[in-house]
Short mmCIF file of C-alpha atoms and ligand atoms in Angstrom, two decimals:
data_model
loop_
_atom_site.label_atom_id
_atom_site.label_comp_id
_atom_site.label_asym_id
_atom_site.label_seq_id
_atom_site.Cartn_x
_atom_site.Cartn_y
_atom_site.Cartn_z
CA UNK A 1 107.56 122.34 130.24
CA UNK A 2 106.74 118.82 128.97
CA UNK A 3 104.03 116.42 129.38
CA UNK A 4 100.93 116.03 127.99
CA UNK A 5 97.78 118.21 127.65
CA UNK A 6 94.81 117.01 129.67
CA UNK A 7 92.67 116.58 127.37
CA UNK A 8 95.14 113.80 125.60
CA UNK A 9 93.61 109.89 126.26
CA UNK A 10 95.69 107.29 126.91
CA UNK A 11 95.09 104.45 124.98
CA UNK A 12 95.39 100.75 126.55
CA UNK A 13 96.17 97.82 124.55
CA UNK A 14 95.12 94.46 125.99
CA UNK A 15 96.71 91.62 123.77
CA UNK A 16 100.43 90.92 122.17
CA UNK A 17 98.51 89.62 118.60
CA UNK A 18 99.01 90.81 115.03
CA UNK A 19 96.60 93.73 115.44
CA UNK A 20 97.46 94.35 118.96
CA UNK A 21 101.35 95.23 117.10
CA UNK A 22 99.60 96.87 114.34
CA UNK A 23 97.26 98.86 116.16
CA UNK A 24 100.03 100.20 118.55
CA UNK A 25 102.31 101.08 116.33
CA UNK A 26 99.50 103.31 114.49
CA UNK A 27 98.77 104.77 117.45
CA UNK A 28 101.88 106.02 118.06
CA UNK A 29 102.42 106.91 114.42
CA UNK A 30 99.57 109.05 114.61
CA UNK A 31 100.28 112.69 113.77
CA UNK A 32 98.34 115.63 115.66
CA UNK A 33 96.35 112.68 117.65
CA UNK A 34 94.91 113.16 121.39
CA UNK A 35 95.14 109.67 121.24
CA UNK A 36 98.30 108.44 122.97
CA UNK A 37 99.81 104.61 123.64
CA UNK A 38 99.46 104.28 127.46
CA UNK A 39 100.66 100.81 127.70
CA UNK A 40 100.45 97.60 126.41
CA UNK A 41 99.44 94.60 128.42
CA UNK A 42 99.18 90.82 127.89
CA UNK A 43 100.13 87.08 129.11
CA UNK A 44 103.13 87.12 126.56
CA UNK A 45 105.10 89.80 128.80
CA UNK A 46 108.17 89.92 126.22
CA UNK A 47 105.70 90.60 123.76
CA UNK A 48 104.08 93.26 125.10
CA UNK A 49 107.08 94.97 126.03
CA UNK A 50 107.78 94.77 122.87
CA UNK A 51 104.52 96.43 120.68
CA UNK A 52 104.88 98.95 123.61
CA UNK A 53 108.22 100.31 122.99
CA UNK A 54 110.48 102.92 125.46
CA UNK A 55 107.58 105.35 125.90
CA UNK A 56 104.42 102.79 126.88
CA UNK A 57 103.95 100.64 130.33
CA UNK A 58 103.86 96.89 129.75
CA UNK A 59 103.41 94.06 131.72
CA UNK A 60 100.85 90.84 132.44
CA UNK A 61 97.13 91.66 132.66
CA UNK A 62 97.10 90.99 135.79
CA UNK A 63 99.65 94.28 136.80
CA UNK A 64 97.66 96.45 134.59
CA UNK A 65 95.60 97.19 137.78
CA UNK A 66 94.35 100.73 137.21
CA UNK A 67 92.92 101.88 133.26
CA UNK A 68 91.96 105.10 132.09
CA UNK A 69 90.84 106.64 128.40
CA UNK A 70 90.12 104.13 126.25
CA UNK A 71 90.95 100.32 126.86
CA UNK A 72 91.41 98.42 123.48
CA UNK A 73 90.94 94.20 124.17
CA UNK A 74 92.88 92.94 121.07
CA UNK A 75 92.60 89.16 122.03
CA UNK A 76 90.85 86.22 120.70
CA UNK A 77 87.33 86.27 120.13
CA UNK A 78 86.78 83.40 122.45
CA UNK A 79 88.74 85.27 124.97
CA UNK A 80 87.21 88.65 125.16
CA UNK A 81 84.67 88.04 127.90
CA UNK A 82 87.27 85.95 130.39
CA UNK A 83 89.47 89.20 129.89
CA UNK A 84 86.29 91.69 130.24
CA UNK A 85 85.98 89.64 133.93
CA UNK A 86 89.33 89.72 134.92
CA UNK A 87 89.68 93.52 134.11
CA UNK A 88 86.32 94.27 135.83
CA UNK A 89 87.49 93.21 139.35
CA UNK A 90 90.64 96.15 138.36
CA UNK A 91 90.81 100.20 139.62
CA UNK A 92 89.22 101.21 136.61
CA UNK A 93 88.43 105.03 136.02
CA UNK A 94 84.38 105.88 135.65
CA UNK A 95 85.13 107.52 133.02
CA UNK A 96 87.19 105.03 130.86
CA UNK A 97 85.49 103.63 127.63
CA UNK A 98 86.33 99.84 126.85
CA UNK A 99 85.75 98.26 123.45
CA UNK A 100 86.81 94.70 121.66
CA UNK A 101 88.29 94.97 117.38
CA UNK A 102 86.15 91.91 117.10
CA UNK A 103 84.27 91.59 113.57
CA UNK A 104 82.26 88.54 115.34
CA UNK A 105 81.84 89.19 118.83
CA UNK A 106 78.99 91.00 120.03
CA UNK A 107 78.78 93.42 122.67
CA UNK A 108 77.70 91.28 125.17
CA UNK A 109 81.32 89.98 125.68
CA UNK A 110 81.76 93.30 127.19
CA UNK A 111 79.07 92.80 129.96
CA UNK A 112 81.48 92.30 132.66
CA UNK A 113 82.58 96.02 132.16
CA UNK A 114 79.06 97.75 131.07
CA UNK A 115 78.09 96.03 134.70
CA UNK A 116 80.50 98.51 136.54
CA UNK A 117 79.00 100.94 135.01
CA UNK A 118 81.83 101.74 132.07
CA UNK A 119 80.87 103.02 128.49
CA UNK A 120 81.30 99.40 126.21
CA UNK A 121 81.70 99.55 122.00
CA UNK A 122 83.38 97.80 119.10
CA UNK A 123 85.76 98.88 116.79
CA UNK A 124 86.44 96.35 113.96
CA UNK A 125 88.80 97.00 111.05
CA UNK A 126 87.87 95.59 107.75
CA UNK A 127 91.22 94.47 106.93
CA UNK A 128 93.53 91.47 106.82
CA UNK A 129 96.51 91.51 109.24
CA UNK A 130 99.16 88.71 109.12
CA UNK A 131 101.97 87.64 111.66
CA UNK A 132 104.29 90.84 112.36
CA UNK A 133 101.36 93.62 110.49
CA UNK A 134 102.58 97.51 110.89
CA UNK A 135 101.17 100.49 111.54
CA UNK A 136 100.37 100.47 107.42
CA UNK A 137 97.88 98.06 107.97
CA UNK A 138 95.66 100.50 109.12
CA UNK A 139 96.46 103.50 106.25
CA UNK A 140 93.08 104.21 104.83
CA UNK A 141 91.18 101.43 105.72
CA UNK A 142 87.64 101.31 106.60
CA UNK A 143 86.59 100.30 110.70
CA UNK A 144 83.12 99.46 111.78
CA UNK A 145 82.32 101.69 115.27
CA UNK A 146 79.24 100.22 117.72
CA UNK A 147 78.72 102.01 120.83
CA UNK A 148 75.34 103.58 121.30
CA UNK A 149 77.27 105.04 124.40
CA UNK A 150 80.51 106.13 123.56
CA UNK A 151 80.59 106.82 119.44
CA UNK A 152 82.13 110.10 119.38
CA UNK A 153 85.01 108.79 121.52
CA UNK A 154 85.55 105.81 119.72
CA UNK A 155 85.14 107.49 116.03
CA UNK A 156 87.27 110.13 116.70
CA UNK A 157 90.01 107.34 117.99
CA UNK A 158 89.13 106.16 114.56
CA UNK A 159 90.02 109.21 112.40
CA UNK A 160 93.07 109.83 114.49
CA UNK A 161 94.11 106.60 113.20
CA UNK A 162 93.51 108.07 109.51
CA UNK A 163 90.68 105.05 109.09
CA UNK A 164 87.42 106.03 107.96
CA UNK A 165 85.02 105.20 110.73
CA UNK A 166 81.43 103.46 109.34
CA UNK A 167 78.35 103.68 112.59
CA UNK A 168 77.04 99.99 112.25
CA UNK A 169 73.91 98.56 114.19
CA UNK A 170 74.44 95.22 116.15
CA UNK A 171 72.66 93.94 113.03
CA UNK A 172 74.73 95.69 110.50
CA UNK A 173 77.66 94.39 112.48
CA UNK A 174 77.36 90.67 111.95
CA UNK A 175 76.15 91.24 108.35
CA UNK A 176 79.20 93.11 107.57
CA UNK A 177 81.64 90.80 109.27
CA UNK A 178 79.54 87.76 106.71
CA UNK A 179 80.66 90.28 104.17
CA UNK A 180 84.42 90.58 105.09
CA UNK A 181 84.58 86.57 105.49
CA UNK A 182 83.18 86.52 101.54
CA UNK A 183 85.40 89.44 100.47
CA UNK A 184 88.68 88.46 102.09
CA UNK A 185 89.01 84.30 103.31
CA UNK A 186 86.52 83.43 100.39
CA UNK A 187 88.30 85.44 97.78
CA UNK A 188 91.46 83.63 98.69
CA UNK A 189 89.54 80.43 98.16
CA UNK A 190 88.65 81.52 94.78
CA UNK A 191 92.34 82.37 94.46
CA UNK A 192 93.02 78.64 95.42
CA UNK A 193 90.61 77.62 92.66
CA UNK A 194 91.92 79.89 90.22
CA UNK A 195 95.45 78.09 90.84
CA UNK A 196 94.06 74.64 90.20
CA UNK A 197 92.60 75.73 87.23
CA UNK A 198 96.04 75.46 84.92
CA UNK A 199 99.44 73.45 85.09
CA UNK A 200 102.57 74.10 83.77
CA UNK A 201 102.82 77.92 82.67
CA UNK A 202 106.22 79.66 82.47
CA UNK A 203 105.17 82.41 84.99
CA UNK A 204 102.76 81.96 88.49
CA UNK A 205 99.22 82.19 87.84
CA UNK A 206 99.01 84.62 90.39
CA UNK A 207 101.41 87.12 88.00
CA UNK A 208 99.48 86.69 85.36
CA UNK A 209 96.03 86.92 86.32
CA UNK A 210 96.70 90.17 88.56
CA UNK A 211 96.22 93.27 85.79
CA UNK A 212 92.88 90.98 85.38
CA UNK A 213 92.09 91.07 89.56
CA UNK A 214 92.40 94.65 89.87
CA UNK A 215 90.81 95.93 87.16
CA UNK A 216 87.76 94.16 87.94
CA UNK A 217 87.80 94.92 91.54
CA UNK A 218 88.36 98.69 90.71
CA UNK A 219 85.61 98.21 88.55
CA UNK A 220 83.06 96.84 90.93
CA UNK A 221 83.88 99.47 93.23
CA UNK A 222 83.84 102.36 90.50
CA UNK A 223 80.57 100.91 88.88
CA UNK A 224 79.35 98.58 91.07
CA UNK A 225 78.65 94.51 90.15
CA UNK A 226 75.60 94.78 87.86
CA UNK A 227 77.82 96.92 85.23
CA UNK A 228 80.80 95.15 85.74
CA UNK A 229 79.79 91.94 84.71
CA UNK A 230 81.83 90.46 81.59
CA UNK A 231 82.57 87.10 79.94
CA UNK A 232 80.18 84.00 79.26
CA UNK A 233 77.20 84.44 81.41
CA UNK A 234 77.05 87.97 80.88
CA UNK A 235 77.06 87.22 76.82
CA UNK A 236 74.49 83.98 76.80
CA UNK A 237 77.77 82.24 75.68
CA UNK A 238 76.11 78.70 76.81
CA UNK A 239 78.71 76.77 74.31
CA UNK A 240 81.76 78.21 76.18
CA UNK A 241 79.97 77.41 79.61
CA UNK A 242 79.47 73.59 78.37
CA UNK A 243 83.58 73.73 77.42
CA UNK A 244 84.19 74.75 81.03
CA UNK A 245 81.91 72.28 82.95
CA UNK A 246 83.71 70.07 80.53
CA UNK A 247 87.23 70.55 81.48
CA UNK A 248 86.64 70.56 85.05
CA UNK A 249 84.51 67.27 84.33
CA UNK A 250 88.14 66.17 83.52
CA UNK A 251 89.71 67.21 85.99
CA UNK A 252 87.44 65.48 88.57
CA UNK A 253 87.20 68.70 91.19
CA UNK A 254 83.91 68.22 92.70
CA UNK A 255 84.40 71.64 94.69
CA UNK A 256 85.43 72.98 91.47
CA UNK A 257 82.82 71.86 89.65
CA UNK A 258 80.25 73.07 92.34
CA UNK A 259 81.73 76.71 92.78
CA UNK A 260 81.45 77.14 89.02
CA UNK A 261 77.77 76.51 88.64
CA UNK A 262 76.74 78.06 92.33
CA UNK A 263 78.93 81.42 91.46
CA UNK A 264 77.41 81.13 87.50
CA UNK A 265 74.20 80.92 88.85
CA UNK A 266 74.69 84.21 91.11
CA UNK A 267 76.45 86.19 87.99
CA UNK A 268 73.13 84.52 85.95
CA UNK A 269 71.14 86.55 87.89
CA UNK A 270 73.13 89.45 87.87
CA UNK A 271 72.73 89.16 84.33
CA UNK A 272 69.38 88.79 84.20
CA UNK A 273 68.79 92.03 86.29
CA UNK A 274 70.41 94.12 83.66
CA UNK A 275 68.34 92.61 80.74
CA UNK A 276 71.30 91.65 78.65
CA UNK A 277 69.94 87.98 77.88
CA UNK A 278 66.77 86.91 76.80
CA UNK A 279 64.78 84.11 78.76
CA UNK A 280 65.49 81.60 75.91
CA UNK A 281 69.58 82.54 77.04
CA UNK A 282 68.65 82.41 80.74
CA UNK A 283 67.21 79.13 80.68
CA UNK A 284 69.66 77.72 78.85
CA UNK A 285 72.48 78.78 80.97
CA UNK A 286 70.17 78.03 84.12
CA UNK A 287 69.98 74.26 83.06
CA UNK A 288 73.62 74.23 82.16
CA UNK A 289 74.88 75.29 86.13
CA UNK A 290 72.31 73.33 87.78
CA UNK A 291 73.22 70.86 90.23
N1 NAP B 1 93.91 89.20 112.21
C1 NAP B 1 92.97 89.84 111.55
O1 NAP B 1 93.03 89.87 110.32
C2 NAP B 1 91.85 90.55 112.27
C3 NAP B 1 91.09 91.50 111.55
C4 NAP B 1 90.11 92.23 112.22
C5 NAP B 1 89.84 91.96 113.56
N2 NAP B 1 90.55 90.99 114.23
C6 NAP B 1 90.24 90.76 115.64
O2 NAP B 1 91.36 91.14 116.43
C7 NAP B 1 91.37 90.38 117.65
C8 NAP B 1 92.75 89.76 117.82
O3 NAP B 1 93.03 88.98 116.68
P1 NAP B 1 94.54 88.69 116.21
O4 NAP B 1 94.46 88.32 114.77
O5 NAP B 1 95.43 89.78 116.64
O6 NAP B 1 94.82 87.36 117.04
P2 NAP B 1 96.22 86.70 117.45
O7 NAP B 1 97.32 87.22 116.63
O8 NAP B 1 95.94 85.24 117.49
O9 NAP B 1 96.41 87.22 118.94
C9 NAP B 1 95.49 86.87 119.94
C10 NAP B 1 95.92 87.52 121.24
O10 NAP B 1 94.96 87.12 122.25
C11 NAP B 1 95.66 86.61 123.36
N3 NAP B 1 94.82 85.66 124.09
C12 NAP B 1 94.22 84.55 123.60
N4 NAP B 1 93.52 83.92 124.59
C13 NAP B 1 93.72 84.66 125.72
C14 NAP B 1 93.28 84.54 127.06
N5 NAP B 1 92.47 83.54 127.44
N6 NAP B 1 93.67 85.48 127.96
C15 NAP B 1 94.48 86.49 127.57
N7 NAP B 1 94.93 86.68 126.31
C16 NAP B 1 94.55 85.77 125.39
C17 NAP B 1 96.88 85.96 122.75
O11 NAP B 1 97.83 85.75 123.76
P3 NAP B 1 99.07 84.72 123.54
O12 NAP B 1 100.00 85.40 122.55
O13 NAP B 1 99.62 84.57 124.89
O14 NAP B 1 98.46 83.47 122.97
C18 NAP B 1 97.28 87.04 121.74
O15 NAP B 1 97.94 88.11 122.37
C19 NAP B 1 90.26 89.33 117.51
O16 NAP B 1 89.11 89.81 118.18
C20 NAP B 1 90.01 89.29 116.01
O17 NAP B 1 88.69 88.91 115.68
C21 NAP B 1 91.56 90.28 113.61
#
């Protein structure tokens, strides 16, 4: 006999996107899940056939017309409550549960679907996907789950994806997706700083600094930012903190110039917190990054 149990959900995908590919092809690399790719449905036809492979149902939104399980709206932020709309006026089971991956979006977007009655939530991975992302996007990665209606459902779709699921409030929700835009687009901006900083070295910045990156991040997340600290600030070093504002004075790079002191100022007061300087050092340093 073949087939699937009944207690196996079919999982919807609305979208053709990077995580729409990624997050399909993790479902169906999913071993021992309940969770199952149903289909795969967006206005890029091709490319929904596509993410949904031989086994999965594909087509336009508009032919999805009947949903079950769990339906996944991977599109644009702008576009989830359009979508939410257009899906609302479908044949959609009482029992499905619809959510958005949306870091930004609230669940409001969703109100065209909680209005018929359907169990609404969030899932939002806290992680970086690029054109043409796989299924290893989603390896041990960390996904916020809101639903105050359907959380078990939606965090054991999370674990089946081998993600670690974290319960957020609405609240916690925005402030954590302020925190991925400082920990992931910001650090790259830092990155793009970092590159400006030097000319001319045999080997890419990038190559060099990178023992440097990921020791320090695996110390912040071993030890945390207070003990992790290092280098002038930390040290009252306000003579090597003059020879940096003056280089960049050189270099005329006014959004260098104001990252240094804004960022100094922030590990200043880290500093301060763990009583390594002594106000004479912290005033000295404060006067040095001010604006
Ligand atoms: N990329 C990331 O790093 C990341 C991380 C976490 C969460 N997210 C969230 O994941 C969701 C999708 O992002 P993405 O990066 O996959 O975006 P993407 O690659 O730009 O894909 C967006 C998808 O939305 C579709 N779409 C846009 N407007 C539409 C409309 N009016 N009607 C129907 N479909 C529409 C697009 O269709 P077309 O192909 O036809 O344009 C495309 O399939 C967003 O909510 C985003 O916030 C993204």
């Amino acid at each position: 006999m073949s087939g699937r149990a009944p207690e196996n959900i079919p999982c919807t995908i609305v979208g053709s996107g990077n995580v729409a590919g990624a997050l399909a092809a993790a479902i169906q690399q999913a071993e021992g899940s309940r969770f199952y790719l149903g289909g795969v449905y967006a206005r890029n036809v091709e490319k929904a056939a596509s993410i949904a492979g031989e086994t999965a149902a594909s087509g336009r939104i508009r032919e999805m017309k009947s949903a079950e399980g769990l339906l996944i709206l991977a599109v644009s932020d702008d576009a989830i409550q359009e979508v939410a709309k257009l899906i609302s006026g479908f044949d959609l089971s009482e029992e499905l549960v619809c959510c958005h991956i949306s870091g930004a979006a609230g669940l409001d977007t969703l109100e065209p679907l909680a209005q018929q009655g359907l169990r609404v939530g969030s899932i939002h991975p806290l992680q970086s996907f690029p054109a043409g992302a796989n299924a290893d996007y989603f390896r041990d990665i960390s996904v916020s789950v809101l639903s105050p209606e359907a959380e078990n459902l939606l965090t054991g779709f999370v674990e089946s994806l081998n993600c670690r699921p974290v319960p957020v409030t609405e609240q916690q929700k925005k402030e954590l997706h302020l925190a991925a835009v400082f920990a992931s687009n910001y650090l790259v901006a830092l990155m793009e700083l970092v590159n400006r900083t030097t000319e001319g070295l045999s080997q890419p910045l990038s190559e060099i600094l990178a023992p440097l990156i990921q020791t320090t991040l695996s110390n912040v997340s071993d030890k945390g930012t207070e003990q992790s600290l290092t280098g002038p600030v930390s040290r009252g070093d306000s003579g090597t903190i003059e020879s940096h504002l003056e280089l960049i004075r050189r270099k005329q790079d006014g959004q260098m110039m104001h990252s240094y002191k804004s960022l100094g100022r922030v590990a200043l007061s880290l500093a301060a917190k763990s009583e390594r300087l002594t106000p004479a050092e912290i005033n000295e340093i404060e006067k040095l990054l001010r604006e």
